[in-house]
Each structure stands twice: as C-alpha cells, then as structure tokens.
PDB file of C-alpha atoms and ligand atoms in Angstrom:
ATOM      1  CA  MET A1411      39.106-100.534 -53.898  1.00  0.00           C
ATOM      2  CA  ARG A1412      41.770 -99.857 -56.721  1.00  0.00           C
ATOM      3  CA  ASP A1413      42.210-100.731 -60.284  1.00  0.00           C
ATOM      4  CA  GLU A1414      45.479-102.189 -61.720  1.00  0.00           C
ATOM      5  CA  GLU A1415      46.844 -98.662 -62.102  1.00  0.00           C
ATOM      6  CA  GLY A1416      46.308 -97.916 -58.481  1.00  0.00           C
ATOM      7  CA  ASN A1417      43.234 -95.439 -59.048  1.00  0.00           C
ATOM      8  CA  GLU A1418      40.458 -95.607 -56.541  1.00  0.00           C
ATOM      9  CA  VAL A1419      37.561 -96.835 -58.225  1.00  0.00           C
ATOM     10  CA  MET A1420      35.298 -97.263 -54.983  1.00  0.00           C
ATOM     11  CA  SER A1421      35.813 -95.600 -51.724  1.00  0.00           C
ATOM     12  CA  GLU A1422      35.481 -97.619 -48.563  1.00  0.00           C
ATOM     13  CA  LYS A1423      32.300 -95.363 -47.755  1.00  0.00           C
ATOM     14  CA  GLU A1424      30.881 -96.466 -51.181  1.00  0.00           C
ATOM     15  CA  ILE A1425      31.502-100.094 -50.574  1.00  0.00           C
ATOM     16  CA  ILE A1426      29.875-100.041 -47.170  1.00  0.00           C
ATOM     17  CA  HIS A1427      26.983 -98.226 -48.637  1.00  0.00           C
ATOM     18  CA  ASN A1428      26.619-100.853 -51.226  1.00  0.00           C
ATOM     19  CA  VAL A1429      26.774-103.802 -48.916  1.00  0.00           C
ATOM     20  CA  MET A1430      24.217-102.188 -46.695  1.00  0.00           C
ATOM     21  CA  LEU A1431      22.009-101.778 -49.650  1.00  0.00           C
ATOM     22  CA  VAL A1432      22.023-105.215 -50.563  1.00  0.00           C
ATOM     23  CA  MET A1433      21.294-106.388 -47.083  1.00  0.00           C
ATOM     24  CA  VAL A1434      18.241-104.032 -46.855  1.00  0.00           C
ATOM     25  CA  ALA A1435      17.095-104.659 -50.302  1.00  0.00           C
ATOM     26  CA  GLY A1436      17.669-108.407 -50.088  1.00  0.00           C
ATOM     27  CA  HIS A1437      16.109-108.952 -46.645  1.00  0.00           C
ATOM     28  CA  ASP A1438      13.368-106.692 -45.607  1.00  0.00           C
ATOM     29  CA  THR A1439      11.808-106.889 -49.171  1.00  0.00           C
ATOM     30  CA  SER A1440      11.171-110.772 -49.251  1.00  0.00           C
ATOM     31  CA  SER A1441      10.431-111.093 -45.389  1.00  0.00           C
ATOM     32  CA  VAL A1442       7.661-108.468 -45.994  1.00  0.00           C
ATOM     33  CA  LEU A1443       6.248-110.480 -48.940  1.00  0.00           C
ATOM     34  CA  ILE A1444       6.432-113.736 -46.901  1.00  0.00           C
ATOM     35  CA  THR A1445       4.870-112.049 -43.789  1.00  0.00           C
ATOM     36  CA  PHE A1446       1.941-110.724 -46.030  1.00  0.00           C
ATOM     37  CA  ILE A1447       1.387-114.192 -47.651  1.00  0.00           C
ATOM     38  CA  LEU A1448       1.102-115.704 -44.232  1.00  0.00           C
ATOM     39  CA  ARG A1449      -1.455-113.199 -43.075  1.00  0.00           C
ATOM     40  CA  LEU A1450      -3.429-113.702 -46.231  1.00  0.00           C
ATOM     41  CA  LEU A1451      -3.440-117.424 -46.075  1.00  0.00           C
ATOM     42  CA  ALA A1452      -4.651-117.289 -42.665  1.00  0.00           C
ATOM     43  CA  ASN A1453      -7.534-115.078 -43.629  1.00  0.00           C
ATOM     44  CA  GLU A1454      -8.508-116.624 -47.072  1.00  0.00           C
ATOM     45  CA  PRO A1455      -9.316-120.289 -46.690  1.00  0.00           C
ATOM     46  CA  SER A1456      -9.920-120.788 -50.358  1.00  0.00           C
ATOM     47  CA  VAL A1457      -6.520-119.301 -51.334  1.00  0.00           C
ATOM     48  CA  TYR A1458      -4.905-121.457 -48.619  1.00  0.00           C
ATOM     49  CA  GLU A1459      -6.563-124.555 -49.924  1.00  0.00           C
ATOM     50  CA  GLY A1460      -5.149-123.813 -53.487  1.00  0.00           C
ATOM     51  CA  VAL A1461      -1.706-123.276 -52.305  1.00  0.00           C
ATOM     52  CA  LEU A1462      -1.718-126.314 -49.946  1.00  0.00           C
ATOM     53  CA  GLN A1463      -3.098-128.514 -52.721  1.00  0.00           C
ATOM     54  CA  GLU A1464      -0.304-127.450 -55.069  1.00  0.00           C
ATOM     55  CA  GLN A1465       2.573-127.773 -52.469  1.00  0.00           C
ATOM     56  CA  GLU A1466       1.335-131.065 -51.282  1.00  0.00           C
ATOM     57  CA  GLU A1467       1.238-132.460 -54.812  1.00  0.00           C
ATOM     58  CA  ILE A1468       4.890-131.515 -55.020  1.00  0.00           C
ATOM     59  CA  ALA A1469       5.558-132.956 -51.557  1.00  0.00           C
ATOM     60  CA  LYS A1470       4.210-136.247 -52.412  1.00  0.00           C
ATOM     61  CA  SER A1471       6.405-136.637 -55.357  1.00  0.00           C
ATOM     62  CA  LYS A1472       9.445-136.655 -53.050  1.00  0.00           C
ATOM     63  CA  VAL A1473      10.963-138.923 -50.600  1.00  0.00           C
ATOM     64  CA  LEU A1474      11.459-137.658 -47.157  1.00  0.00           C
ATOM     65  CA  GLY A1475      14.194-134.973 -46.914  1.00  0.00           C
ATOM     66  CA  GLU A1476      14.679-134.834 -50.671  1.00  0.00           C
ATOM     67  CA  ALA A1477      15.363-131.182 -51.713  1.00  0.00           C
ATOM     68  CA  LEU A1478      13.192-129.191 -53.962  1.00  0.00           C
ATOM     69  CA  THR A1479      14.446-128.731 -57.587  1.00  0.00           C
ATOM     70  CA  TRP A1480      14.015-126.163 -60.387  1.00  0.00           C
ATOM     71  CA  GLU A1481      11.313-128.325 -61.829  1.00  0.00           C
ATOM     72  CA  ASP A1482       9.402-128.376 -58.604  1.00  0.00           C
ATOM     73  CA  LEU A1483       9.652-124.484 -58.557  1.00  0.00           C
ATOM     74  CA  ALA A1484       8.327-124.234 -62.039  1.00  0.00           C
ATOM     75  CA  LYS A1485       5.176-126.349 -60.826  1.00  0.00           C
ATOM     76  CA  MET A1486       4.407-123.712 -58.096  1.00  0.00           C
ATOM     77  CA  LYS A1487       2.319-121.791 -60.524  1.00  0.00           C
ATOM     78  CA  TYR A1488      -0.596-120.995 -58.267  1.00  0.00           C
ATOM     79  CA  THR A1489       1.582-120.292 -55.363  1.00  0.00           C
ATOM     80  CA  TRP A1490       3.531-117.579 -57.407  1.00  0.00           C
ATOM     81  CA  ARG A1491       0.287-115.964 -58.537  1.00  0.00           C
ATOM     82  CA  VAL A1492      -0.873-115.761 -55.032  1.00  0.00           C
ATOM     83  CA  ALA A1493       2.669-113.963 -54.257  1.00  0.00           C
ATOM     84  CA  ASN A1494       2.138-111.630 -57.139  1.00  0.00           C
ATOM     85  CA  GLU A1495      -1.236-110.507 -56.274  1.00  0.00           C
ATOM     86  CA  THR A1496       0.225-110.039 -52.548  1.00  0.00           C
ATOM     87  CA  LEU A1497       2.991-108.042 -54.279  1.00  0.00           C
ATOM     88  CA  ARG A1498       0.279-105.992 -56.133  1.00  0.00           C
ATOM     89  CA  MET A1499      -1.675-105.254 -53.166  1.00  0.00           C
ATOM     90  CA  PHE A1500       1.048-104.804 -50.534  1.00  0.00           C
ATOM     91  CA  PRO A1501       4.234-103.790 -52.398  1.00  0.00           C
ATOM     92  CA  PRO A1502       7.271-103.784 -50.196  1.00  0.00           C
ATOM     93  CA  ILE A1503       8.744-100.870 -52.031  1.00  0.00           C
ATOM     94  CA  PHE A1504       6.379 -98.036 -52.415  1.00  0.00           C
ATOM     95  CA  GLY A1505       8.236 -96.297 -55.296  1.00  0.00           C
ATOM     96  CA  GLY A1506      11.536 -94.935 -56.418  1.00  0.00           C
ATOM     97  CA  PHE A1507      13.347 -91.924 -58.281  1.00  0.00           C
ATOM     98  CA  ARG A1508      13.843 -91.513 -61.748  1.00  0.00           C
ATOM     99  CA  LYS A1509      15.133 -88.394 -63.764  1.00  0.00           C
ATOM    100  CA  ALA A1510      13.519 -87.224 -66.918  1.00  0.00           C
ATOM    101  CA  LEU A1511      16.050 -87.391 -69.745  1.00  0.00           C
ATOM    102  CA  LYS A1512      13.887 -85.112 -71.841  1.00  0.00           C
ATOM    103  CA  ASP A1513      10.791 -82.923 -71.534  1.00  0.00           C
ATOM    104  CA  ILE A1514       7.934 -85.091 -70.997  1.00  0.00           C
ATOM    105  CA  GLU A1515       4.209 -84.309 -71.364  1.00  0.00           C
ATOM    106  CA  TYR A1516       1.979 -86.235 -68.933  1.00  0.00           C
ATOM    107  CA  GLY A1517      -1.662 -85.587 -68.015  1.00  0.00           C
ATOM    108  CA  GLY A1518      -1.446 -82.062 -69.513  1.00  0.00           C
ATOM    109  CA  TYR A1519       1.679 -81.123 -67.558  1.00  0.00           C
ATOM    110  CA  ILE A1520       5.143 -80.719 -68.815  1.00  0.00           C
ATOM    111  CA  ILE A1521       7.963 -82.418 -66.800  1.00  0.00           C
ATOM    112  CA  PRO A1522      11.124 -80.579 -67.785  1.00  0.00           C
ATOM    113  CA  LYS A1523      14.412 -82.460 -68.593  1.00  0.00           C
ATOM    114  CA  GLY A1524      16.501 -82.936 -65.623  1.00  0.00           C
ATOM    115  CA  TRP A1525      13.563 -83.109 -63.094  1.00  0.00           C
ATOM    116  CA  GLN A1526      13.409 -85.845 -60.405  1.00  0.00           C
ATOM    117  CA  ILE A1527      10.164 -87.846 -60.427  1.00  0.00           C
ATOM    118  CA  PHE A1528       9.173 -90.259 -57.777  1.00  0.00           C
ATOM    119  CA  TRP A1529       7.126 -93.158 -59.125  1.00  0.00           C
ATOM    120  CA  VAL A1530       4.600 -94.800 -56.725  1.00  0.00           C
ATOM    121  CA  THR A1531       3.856 -98.530 -57.039  1.00  0.00           C
ATOM    122  CA  ALA A1532       0.465 -98.380 -55.433  1.00  0.00           C
ATOM    123  CA  MET A1533      -0.679 -95.600 -57.951  1.00  0.00           C
ATOM    124  CA  THR A1534      -0.276 -98.201 -60.660  1.00  0.00           C
ATOM    125  CA  HIS A1535      -1.175-101.173 -58.808  1.00  0.00           C
ATOM    126  CA  MET A1536      -4.559 -99.814 -57.609  1.00  0.00           C
ATOM    127  CA  ASP A1537      -5.481 -98.095 -61.009  1.00  0.00           C
ATOM    128  CA  LYS A1538      -8.876 -99.967 -61.790  1.00  0.00           C
ATOM    129  CA  SER A1539      -8.276 -99.271 -65.617  1.00  0.00           C
ATOM    130  CA  ILE A1540      -5.317-101.831 -65.304  1.00  0.00           C
ATOM    131  CA  PHE A1541      -6.499-104.065 -62.539  1.00  0.00           C
ATOM    132  CA  PRO A1542     -10.425-104.105 -62.273  1.00  0.00           C
ATOM    133  CA  GLU A1543     -11.778-104.129 -58.671  1.00  0.00           C
ATOM    134  CA  PRO A1544      -8.168-103.278 -57.324  1.00  0.00           C
ATOM    135  CA  HIS A1545      -9.228-103.808 -53.676  1.00  0.00           C
ATOM    136  CA  LYS A1546     -10.203-107.450 -54.375  1.00  0.00           C
ATOM    137  CA  PHE A1547      -7.427-110.178 -53.878  1.00  0.00           C
ATOM    138  CA  ASP A1548      -7.626-112.110 -56.958  1.00  0.00           C
ATOM    139  CA  PRO A1549      -4.599-114.420 -58.032  1.00  0.00           C
ATOM    140  CA  SER A1550      -6.358-115.267 -61.437  1.00  0.00           C
ATOM    141  CA  ARG A1551      -5.210-111.652 -62.596  1.00  0.00           C
ATOM    142  CA  PHE A1552      -1.705-113.398 -63.112  1.00  0.00           C
ATOM    143  CA  GLU A1553      -2.795-116.396 -64.929  1.00  0.00           C
ATOM    144  CA  ASN A1554      -1.455-114.791 -68.161  1.00  0.00           C
ATOM    145  CA  GLN A1555       1.038-112.271 -66.917  1.00  0.00           C
ATOM    146  CA  SER A1556       2.225-111.521 -70.537  1.00  0.00           C
ATOM    147  CA  CYS A1557      -1.241-109.862 -71.234  1.00  0.00           C
ATOM    148  CA  LEU A1558      -0.451-107.282 -68.597  1.00  0.00           C
ATOM    149  CA  PRO A1559       0.686-103.977 -70.482  1.00  0.00           C
ATOM    150  CA  PRO A1560       4.337-103.165 -69.734  1.00  0.00           C
ATOM    151  CA  TYR A1561       5.272-101.152 -66.792  1.00  0.00           C
ATOM    152  CA  CYS A1562       1.807-101.871 -64.994  1.00  0.00           C
ATOM    153  CA  PHE A1563       3.073-104.479 -62.554  1.00  0.00           C
ATOM    154  CA  ILE A1564       6.074-102.999 -60.875  1.00  0.00           C
ATOM    155  CA  PRO A1565       6.741-104.383 -57.375  1.00  0.00           C
ATOM    156  CA  PHE A1566      10.388-104.990 -58.683  1.00  0.00           C
ATOM    157  CA  GLY A1567      10.681-101.636 -60.555  1.00  0.00           C
ATOM    158  CA  GLY A1568      11.262-101.807 -64.214  1.00  0.00           C
ATOM    159  CA  GLY A1569      13.776-100.782 -66.969  1.00  0.00           C
ATOM    160  CA  GLN A1570      17.526-100.880 -66.513  1.00  0.00           C
ATOM    161  CA  ARG A1571      17.387-100.558 -62.811  1.00  0.00           C
ATOM    162  CA  ILE A1572      14.788-103.321 -62.188  1.00  0.00           C
ATOM    163  CA  CYS A1573      15.504-105.365 -58.935  1.00  0.00           C
ATOM    164  CA  PRO A1574      18.536-107.636 -59.766  1.00  0.00           C
ATOM    165  CA  GLY A1575      17.208-110.012 -56.700  1.00  0.00           C
ATOM    166  CA  TYR A1576      13.850-110.806 -58.553  1.00  0.00           C
ATOM    167  CA  GLU A1577      14.808-114.426 -59.385  1.00  0.00           C
ATOM    168  CA  PHE A1578      16.205-115.064 -55.952  1.00  0.00           C
ATOM    169  CA  ALA A1579      13.248-113.458 -54.197  1.00  0.00           C
ATOM    170  CA  ARG A1580      10.939-115.799 -56.199  1.00  0.00           C
ATOM    171  CA  ILE A1581      12.830-118.915 -55.229  1.00  0.00           C
ATOM    172  CA  GLU A1582      13.209-118.007 -51.533  1.00  0.00           C
ATOM    173  CA  THR A1583       9.653-117.030 -51.296  1.00  0.00           C
ATOM    174  CA  LEU A1584       8.277-120.305 -53.011  1.00  0.00           C
ATOM    175  CA  VAL A1585      10.785-122.485 -50.896  1.00  0.00           C
ATOM    176  CA  ALA A1586       9.594-120.886 -47.557  1.00  0.00           C
ATOM    177  CA  ILE A1587       5.939-121.271 -48.506  1.00  0.00           C
ATOM    178  CA  HIS A1588       6.537-124.820 -49.415  1.00  0.00           C
ATOM    179  CA  TYR A1589       7.767-125.767 -46.215  1.00  0.00           C
ATOM    180  CA  LEU A1590       5.517-123.653 -44.271  1.00  0.00           C
ATOM    181  CA  VAL A1591       2.067-124.908 -45.806  1.00  0.00           C
ATOM    182  CA  THR A1592       3.275-128.606 -45.947  1.00  0.00           C
ATOM    183  CA  GLY A1593       4.631-128.699 -42.398  1.00  0.00           C
ATOM    184  CA  PHE A1594       2.571-126.314 -40.429  1.00  0.00           C
ATOM    185  CA  THR A1595      -0.798-124.748 -39.709  1.00  0.00           C
ATOM    186  CA  TRP A1596      -1.072-121.255 -38.303  1.00  0.00           C
ATOM    187  CA  LYS A1597      -3.789-118.882 -36.867  1.00  0.00           C
ATOM    188  CA  LEU A1598      -3.309-115.086 -36.523  1.00  0.00           C
ATOM    189  CA  CYS A1599      -3.107-114.085 -32.822  1.00  0.00           C
ATOM    190  CA  ALA A1600      -3.650-110.194 -33.110  1.00  0.00           C
ATOM    191  CA  ASP A1601      -6.090-107.661 -34.747  1.00  0.00           C
ATOM    192  CA  ASP A1602      -5.062-107.306 -38.304  1.00  0.00           C
ATOM    193  CA  PHE A1603      -3.554-103.905 -39.105  1.00  0.00           C
ATOM    194  CA  PHE A1604      -0.574-102.855 -40.848  1.00  0.00           C
ATOM    195  CA  MET A1605       1.251 -99.540 -41.504  1.00  0.00           C
ATOM    196  CA  ARG A1606       4.110 -98.335 -43.616  1.00  0.00           C
ATOM    197  CA  ASP A1607       7.464 -97.760 -42.042  1.00  0.00           C
ATOM    198  CA  PRO A1608       8.389 -97.239 -45.040  1.00  0.00           C
ATOM    199  CA  MET A1609       7.837-100.809 -45.739  1.00  0.00           C
ATOM    200  CA  PRO A1610       4.304-102.282 -45.054  1.00  0.00           C
ATOM    201  CA  ILE A1611       4.518-104.157 -41.656  1.00  0.00           C
ATOM    202  CA  PRO A1612       1.837-105.446 -39.360  1.00  0.00           C
ATOM    203  CA  THR A1613       1.447-103.115 -36.434  1.00  0.00           C
ATOM    204  CA  GLN A1614       1.747-105.961 -33.750  1.00  0.00           C
ATOM    205  CA  GLY A1615       4.278-107.946 -35.697  1.00  0.00           C
ATOM    206  CA  LEU A1616       2.001-110.634 -36.822  1.00  0.00           C
ATOM    207  CA  PRO A1617       2.100-112.851 -33.840  1.00  0.00           C
ATOM    208  CA  LEU A1618       1.008-116.485 -34.947  1.00  0.00           C
ATOM    209  CA  GLN A1619      -0.081-119.523 -33.371  1.00  0.00           C
ATOM    210  CA  ILE A1620       1.798-122.218 -35.336  1.00  0.00           C
ATOM    211  CA  CYS A1621       1.283-126.071 -34.925  1.00  0.00           C
ATOM    212  CA  PRO A1622       3.083-128.871 -36.866  1.00  0.00           C
ATOM    213  CA  ARG A1623       0.986-130.500 -39.409  1.00  0.00           C
ATOM    214  CA  LYS A1624       0.012-134.044 -39.819  1.00  0.00           C
ATOM    215  CA  LEU A1625       0.913-135.247 -43.027  1.00  0.00           C
ATOM    216  CA  SER A1626      -1.753-136.689 -45.135  1.00  0.00           C
ATOM    217  CA  TYR A1627       0.311-138.652 -47.619  1.00  0.00           C
TER     218      TYR A1627
HETATM  219  C1  HEM B 872      10.088-109.352 -52.695  1.00  0.00           C
HETATM  220  C2  HEM B 872      11.465-109.070 -52.869  1.00  0.00           C
HETATM  221  C3  HEM B 872      11.764-107.971 -53.589  1.00  0.00           C
HETATM  222  C4  HEM B 872      11.118-106.709 -53.944  1.00  0.00           C
HETATM  223  C5  HEM B 872       9.754-106.418 -53.976  1.00  0.00           C
HETATM  224  C6  HEM B 872      12.213-105.927 -54.357  1.00  0.00           C
HETATM  225  C7  HEM B 872      11.988-104.531 -54.954  1.00  0.00           C
HETATM  226  C8  HEM B 872      12.898-103.906 -55.562  1.00  0.00           C
HETATM  227  C9  HEM B 872      12.649-102.475 -56.272  1.00  0.00           C
HETATM  228  C10 HEM B 872      11.291-101.917 -56.401  1.00  0.00           C
HETATM  229  C11 HEM B 872      13.926-102.148 -56.649  1.00  0.00           C
HETATM  230  C12 HEM B 872      13.934-100.784 -57.276  1.00  0.00           C
HETATM  231  C13 HEM B 872      14.087-101.014 -58.835  1.00  0.00           C
HETATM  232  C14 HEM B 872      13.779 -99.756 -59.844  1.00  0.00           C
HETATM  233  O1  HEM B 872      14.138 -98.654 -59.511  1.00  0.00           O
HETATM  234  O2  HEM B 872      13.293-100.022 -60.937  1.00  0.00           O
HETATM  235  C15 HEM B 872      14.769-102.878 -56.178  1.00  0.00           C
HETATM  236  C16 HEM B 872      16.215-102.556 -56.404  1.00  0.00           C
HETATM  237  C17 HEM B 872      17.295-103.524 -55.888  1.00  0.00           C
HETATM  238  N1  HEM B 872      16.920-104.903 -55.262  1.00  0.00           N
HETATM  239 FE1  HEM B 872      15.190-105.853 -54.815  1.00  0.00          FE
HETATM  240  N2  HEM B 872      13.527-106.492 -54.349  1.00  0.00           N
HETATM  241  C18 HEM B 872      13.437-107.624 -53.734  1.00  0.00           C
HETATM  242  C19 HEM B 872      14.335-108.497 -53.394  1.00  0.00           C
HETATM  243  C20 HEM B 872      15.589-108.429 -53.685  1.00  0.00           C
HETATM  244  C21 HEM B 872      16.602-109.334 -53.182  1.00  0.00           C
HETATM  245  C22 HEM B 872      16.354-110.741 -52.736  1.00  0.00           C
HETATM  246  C23 HEM B 872      17.895-108.613 -53.553  1.00  0.00           C
HETATM  247  C24 HEM B 872      19.284-109.225 -53.284  1.00  0.00           C
HETATM  248  C25 HEM B 872      19.531-110.415 -52.811  1.00  0.00           C
HETATM  249  C26 HEM B 872      17.461-107.391 -54.032  1.00  0.00           C
HETATM  250  C27 HEM B 872      18.451-106.507 -54.175  1.00  0.00           C
HETATM  251  C28 HEM B 872      18.213-105.233 -55.017  1.00  0.00           C
HETATM  252  C29 HEM B 872      19.272-104.275 -55.276  1.00  0.00           C
HETATM  253  C30 HEM B 872      20.768-104.304 -54.988  1.00  0.00           C
HETATM  254  C31 HEM B 872      18.637-103.139 -55.898  1.00  0.00           C
HETATM  255  C32 HEM B 872      19.166-101.919 -56.411  1.00  0.00           C
HETATM  256  C33 HEM B 872      19.347-102.209 -57.838  1.00  0.00           C
HETATM  257  C34 HEM B 872      19.978-100.850 -58.552  1.00  0.00           C
HETATM  258  O3  HEM B 872      19.866 -99.657 -58.050  1.00  0.00           O
HETATM  259  O4  HEM B 872      20.339-100.788 -59.661  1.00  0.00           O
HETATM  260  N3  HEM B 872      16.082-107.253 -54.021  1.00  0.00           N
HETATM  261  N4  HEM B 872      14.157-104.005 -55.557  1.00  0.00           N
END
C-alpha cells in the first residue's frame, strides 16, 4: 500500500497480519463469549429464566419476522449483565502487553521505564477486594457498572488500545442470545470442563441437545 507520493506506508505482510488479527480478534472472542453464555444458561435455571423473560418481552412486542432495533438492544439490560459476568469469570482474552513509559512503583517493586508488562485479566476479575466472592456467578454486580473503579473490569482491555470491536461484540452477542433463547431450548450433552488454548474452550466442544421451542405468546 502506497501514499500519494508513492512511499510504501504498509507492506503486504503488514496488511495480511492486520486482516488476520481482525479475523481472530473479531471471531474467536465473541464465539467464546456466546459459548460460555450457552453453557451457563444450561447450568443456572434462575439466570436462564431472567434472560428468557427479558427476551420474550421484546419478542412479544414484534410482529413475526420483524428485525431487532437499537431500542430493543437497549432493553436487554439483564442479558448484558449476564454477558458481563460471563466475561468477568471467563474472559476470552487472558491478558496483554504494555510498556512502562516511566519508572513505576508497584507493590514495593520498581518496574523500570521501557520494561514490558503483561497484564492478566483474571488477576483483576478474581480480586475479592474488587469483586466480593469472585467465584460466585452474580450478574447483579453490573447493575451499576459506573460504580466499578476504573480498569477493574477489563475483558476488552483498556486505555488507548481498548478493543475497537466492543460495541459490535455487544450487538452480536445480544442478537444471538435473543434468537437462541426465544427459539430453542438446549441441554448440555457432555461433562462440563474447559481449558485455555489460549482462549477458554470446553474440552469436549460443548455438544448440546437443542430443540425448537414452542412460543408461549
Ligand atoms: C467478546 C468479544 C471480544 C473481546 C472479549 C475482546 C477483547 C479484546 C481485548 C482484551 C483486546 C486488547 C485490548 C487492550 O490491549 O487494551 C482486544 C483488541 C482488539 N479487538 Fe477485541 N474483543 C472482542 C471482540 C472483538 C470484535 C468483534 C472485533 C472486530 C470486529 C475485535 C477487534 C479487535 C482488534 C482489531 C483489536 C486490536 C486493537 C489494537 O491493537 O489497537 N474485537 N480485544
């Protein structure tokens, strides 16, 4: 890729790397989130009921085949809290690199300017001084997200390099969950374990028994 004066501004290799980055960053992350929400909804009946009720209310207000709107997405407050709590406990991205721009003192140690630092999502998300009883799945933690201290909920990173796909990920997750819970029921068909590779994935690929759902409206 060249600018108007003919100087190369991006090599072919850089373009390929960027396209691959967007494909991995844009696909694997949201698919992991949706996978873990499906797993959770199968295991937690009370959370499932809350999500179903919210999504049915929205479905009832539409005629058959009518698409979801921005207003509908704004009503999916409980579902997004469930998604946030899923992101807190099972963040698709386990961390990232930063470079110290100046000497930093942290926990009695000096991190010298220029050093690379790897921040780990779970260290923050599982810190009980930020999220009491961190191993408990509790979507109500996100009832008032503005009360969370800055940089304490970081599934999408933070600062200048925060994930640019955040809004898109929110939309695709809410839309997918809407059509799944209103149209289908499902049961897990395998023992429930997951590993990190480096994204969290169910060891057996989350096989589901999925059935079309009778509409109650
Ligand atoms: C649940 C879904 C997603 C999660 C959890 C997620 C998470 C992240 C995280 C943690 C980072 C690093 C941010 C930082 O260093 O501060 C990142 C970067 C990035 N994400 Fe996402 N992401 C998601 C969805 C998406 C989607 C849907 C797209 C595109 C369509 C996308 C595109 C990108 C790109 C291009 C970067 C690199 C940005 C940069 O280096 O400046 N992500 N994402």
